[in-house]
Each structure stands twice: as structure tokens, then as C-alpha cells.
Amino acid sequence: MPELPEVETIRRELQRRLLVQTLRAVEVRVPKMAHPSAAALRRELAGKKILAVKRRAKMLVCELPGQRYLVFHLKMTGQLVFVPRSGRTVSGGHPIPNLGVLPNIFTHVIFRFRSGGTLYFNDQRKFGWVKLVDADGLHELTAHLGMEPLSGAYTWEAFARAAHRYPNRTIKQVLMDAERIAGVGNIYADESCFCARLRPTRRVRTIRENDLRILYRCIPRVLQLALRHKGTTRDTYRRVNGQSGYMAPFLNVYGRKGKPCRRCKTPIVKTVVGQRGTHYCPCCQK
DNA sequence: CGAGACTCCTGCTGGC
DNA sequence: TGCCAGCAGGAGTCTC
Ligand SMILES: [Zn+2]
């Protein structure tokens, strides 16, 4: 689900909520999602403070004392929802606007804090995970990742190098290759291509340098717009307070198959690139 | 090495 | 109207 703007939105909200809060207890309901083990999380997290919440690609990294890191990946349908000290509870849970009562059947790991607050890790499809790692473990999780498109590492030279590395790939595959560019997923790859008026299906070697340069500038623009709107809720993505993001109505192509292009009215078409649904305007994008 | 298919899991829905 | 194959924000692994 969440791509860079959604994960960054969650990071900012978690940072505000969890900073310097102390963990009290951890409940793991789905062991396969917790690493190295449910027992290790229970044992090693109790009493630990959250010193910072950072993001790398689509991972959230909670820094703990002693070079320990609690890392989350939400994959397609993961949610992190924080409920401050519960007032009254309903049938043992916390009623959250738009989400119903937590914990629910999709709640697989629960973090309780000394403050009385609770962080619920929900995931409909159970692809997500949480890992407690040391500095080496964090390095293993992040070392292979490419540049952050909203960071200073993202330069035209680096982008052009990343693109030309695989001239026979489609441009969308380059945008979604986390080893080159971190955090761009299916939605914002399509949206960035629309912004640059390039079909996601175009092979890199056929793209003129100037068009590639336009795409280079489109990616951060698209991501920043989504960030300002707190991300795209298609289905399960939620902010830390349970609210949906506001970006969905502003999408130009993703999920708009058959709907008129906002620019030229031509129906948006859908195809497949790298086993992923791919959307573009056949008139505006060449 | 690179490209593409398959896999993990569950719920929703488009199209018949 | 009802049903179900196919599809869904990600990414690791396997084969060719
Ligand atoms: Zn158009």
C-alpha cells in the first residue's frame, strides 16, 4: 500500500506521538510478522524508549537506546494506528473513526506504552512485518536501497545514471526499482509518468534526454503533492489517527481506467508493466 | 547478469 | 441480481 508519501506521513505522525514514549508490553498475535521472534520482541522491548522515528524507502525505523532499531514494513495493506490513553473502551477495544473498534481481526501486533497509549499494527494481507535489529541488521535492510527522491542525493546526474543503467527496461520499472530510487511505488510511478507526459511503457533507450530531465523533476513534485495531502487512500491506507489521506481525488491516472483524462478528456487506459497494473493517457503521454 | 513469473495472504468488485 | 475469477499500495525468490 503505502508508498513514500504515505510512509512519510505515518513517520511524521508517529514521531509526534511516540517520541520518548516508553514501551510497556508487546503482544504478537501473528508470529510470522514479528522478527526475530515474538518472545524476543516481548523480552527486549519492554522498558525501551522511542528516541526517534525515521524512514528509509518504505520502511519506518524507530530508534531505541543501545543501537537497537524497531523497523516496520507495511507492504500493501499495513496500518499503524495509535490510540492515546483510552478513555472508555467499547467491548474491550477502542472505537476509531473510520476504522471501527481496535484491536480488530486485522490487528496482528500490539505495542502498549507506559503513557496508556497503544500502537496497533494491522494488516489485512499479512505481508507486512516488524523487525527488531541492531546496527548491522539495519544496515542489511537498507544497504541495497537507492537514493531517496526527496533528499540531496537525488540529482540529475544520479537519476540519469540510474535510468541508463537499464536501457531496455521500461521507464516505469526504473522508477519502481528500489535499488535505484527508493520509495516510488505503483501509484506514483504512473502519476510521475503522466506528469512528464511519458508512457510508463516507454523503453529507457527511446527517451530523449530532455524528456528524461522533465521526468526527473516530476517525481519529487508528485511525491510532495501527495505528501501535502497526507497520502492516497485507495482502500486500507490510514494515517496514525485512523483518518484517510486526501490525495485520491487528485490522482490523474492511477485507478482511473476508462475515466476521462483531466487534461484532454481521452479515456485513461490500463495495461500491465512488470506484473503491475499501469495507467496512462494515450493522448497526453507518448 | 537480467527479465519475467511466481509467491506470500485476504477481501473486494468488475464483468459476465 | 448473484457469483467468482481476477486484482490489489510490495518485494523476495526462483527459473530460464
Ligand atoms: Zn490526456
Short mmCIF file of C-alpha atoms and ligand atoms in Angstrom, two decimals, chain A residues 194 261 263-264 266 281 283-284, ligand 1:
data_model
loop_
_atom_site.label_atom_id
_atom_site.label_comp_id
_atom_site.label_asym_id
_atom_site.label_seq_id
_atom_site.Cartn_x
_atom_site.Cartn_y
_atom_site.Cartn_z
CA PHE A 194 1.71 11.35 -16.52
CA CYS A 261 -8.11 12.41 -18.79
CA ARG A 263 -6.15 17.32 -19.33
CA CYS A 264 -7.62 16.17 -22.68
CA THR A 266 -9.38 10.98 -23.63
CA CYS A 281 -3.45 8.77 -21.10
CA CYS A 283 -3.20 11.10 -25.95
CA CYS A 284 -1.12 13.13 -23.47
ZN ZN D 1 -4.80 13.26 -21.76
#
